[in-house]
Amino acid sequence: MEAAAERKPEGIKLKIGKKRGSSAKALSSAGKSRRTLPLYLSMAKIGLIGFGGGSALIPVIEREVVEDQHIVTEEDYNKVVVEACVTPGALPVEIAAGLGKRAGGIRGMLAASLLMAVPGVLLTVVILSLLSNVSAGVMRQIQCLSIGLGAFISCLLILYAVNSLQMARAAGKKRLFRAAVIMAGVFVLNSGSTLFQLLGIQAEPFFGLSAVQVLALAFFGILYTNCRFHKKNAAVAAAVSAVYVLCMGNNGLLAYAPVKYTVWAVMAVLAVRGLIRGIREDAARSGVSVQIRPKPLLLQLLAWAVFTLLLSVPGLLVTSESLPYLIRGLASSVMSFGGGDAYLTVADGLFVHTGMLSNSDFYGSLVPVANVLPGSILCKILAGVGYSIGYGASGTVVGGYSVALAGFACSVSASGGIFCIFAFLYEAFAEVSVFRQIGRWIRPIVAGLLLNVVLSVISQNFSAGLDLHMNLPAAFLITGAILGADLLLLFKFRAPNWLLILLSAGAGLLLCNLAM
């Protein structure tokens, strides 16, 4: 602290060029190998058991790469989560890209992303190609498996929330209180629609903001105030936030386009002003360095482009429809804010309404298959659309696989490339205090969102139970029993992930088959 106080103000430093003297030293090839091999195995495993997808896998990945394998630190993982949460695309793939980049550079980034996405995509395309030969019994067993693993995912989501509060408590009672308030507030804003659906309430919740809308509100508050509250900025932030909630929520009180656009504009202006003010205050105190080094980003984007091109060549040779399909696939990835359900809406508009894929193929075959399998909805749907296009154009399974491969490459590279751009911008401003505040408070914000995901996973389990012709109490008891056992084993005995996965999957298969 004394050294910081004696340092003379240096103003804002803008550094462009090669990084020198960084504390993050380059890993040796042997060190990279020790980190990347466990990372690759972890990404493949999570991709295979990743029922729930998206943000539901944040605590699953954390336990694997931070607590069990020690591949990255808690701080580095939280940075990756921040960067991924504000980026459109497949969230698990983006997190895998960030972890791979830290552990093994560009090669690690590509491989980790690939391994995270492959299991779900491969299962989707194979089942689509064998759909006429896949019995209803096999699909029922997959649903039984998803119920057990859904309970396991819910267990780790709860663990993430508990750990977030424990970390806040270690920093003091004030931090704990603020973290709890943030977590509860985020949950209230985000959980309305899911809670009403779970309880069977046929009404629109008052709030019901999406995860993206909640994150936008949180980042506005942090950027505008820099978490330094006084009467004026607190009043302005509260007023703007209230109008925003009334505009974006399901209450419809201020759901008018001019009001929405005005609120967005006001929030953007205030956030930028707050950011500039924060940078100037940092400069006045001790100087701040904004690191802009475009070369690594350009190399990463080039790697994604080459990756997409190489994997797309077979599909481009199958049919002339492959190129417009890939262009729309890229656009759909960029537009995919809001999770799996939101992506289905985007894909419907770009592929079904344009006549590229029939409504029956999309909703009658692809969506049901993708929904019962692990992995990112974006990657599964885009690859599945590619299979249908390739099979329809060539009349062969090989043609379908070729275009599906191109769609898979597009989904992974679009998510990874966009993530790299956002990560570059975030890391460039890493020393600015307002971005440190984002890193400090992102965990309770994400924890609040994940509590809603717990409800979503439980709701999915209930829906799967009904599809299996179980009654609702039976689905509730099975989910509750597996979740309760997982929580007991986790908190009481610190059971490892692999044991919880095996027990949850086995219990799901056994109990669901007994209840059917």
PDB file of C-alpha atoms in Angstrom, residues 53 132 166 173 186 223-224 239 292 330 386 431 468 494 514:
ATOM      1  CA  GLY A  53     -25.628 -27.648 -21.272  1.00  0.00           C
ATOM      2  CA  SER A 132     -35.400 -45.334 -38.418  1.00  0.00           C
ATOM      3  CA  GLN A 166     -18.054 -19.289   1.571  1.00  0.00           C
ATOM      4  CA  LYS A 173     -19.167 -10.180   6.823  1.00  0.00           C
ATOM      5  CA  VAL A 186     -30.325 -12.157  -9.517  1.00  0.00           C
ATOM      6  CA  LEU A 223     -19.430   0.116 -15.025  1.00  0.00           C
ATOM      7  CA  TYR A 224     -21.486   3.166 -14.110  1.00  0.00           C
ATOM      8  CA  ALA A 239     -34.005   4.617 -11.350  1.00  0.00           C
ATOM      9  CA  ILE A 292      -3.357  -3.779 -26.662  1.00  0.00           C
ATOM     10  CA  LEU A 330     -22.127 -18.344 -38.473  1.00  0.00           C
ATOM     11  CA  GLY A 386     -26.057 -29.915 -41.743  1.00  0.00           C
ATOM     12  CA  GLU A 431      -5.758  -3.466 -14.903  1.00  0.00           C
ATOM     13  CA  LEU A 468     -41.583 -41.880 -19.895  1.00  0.00           C
ATOM     14  CA  ARG A 494     -16.280 -35.164  -0.614  1.00  0.00           C
ATOM     15  CA  LEU A 514     -38.858 -49.410 -12.047  1.00  0.00           C
TER      16      LEU A 514
END
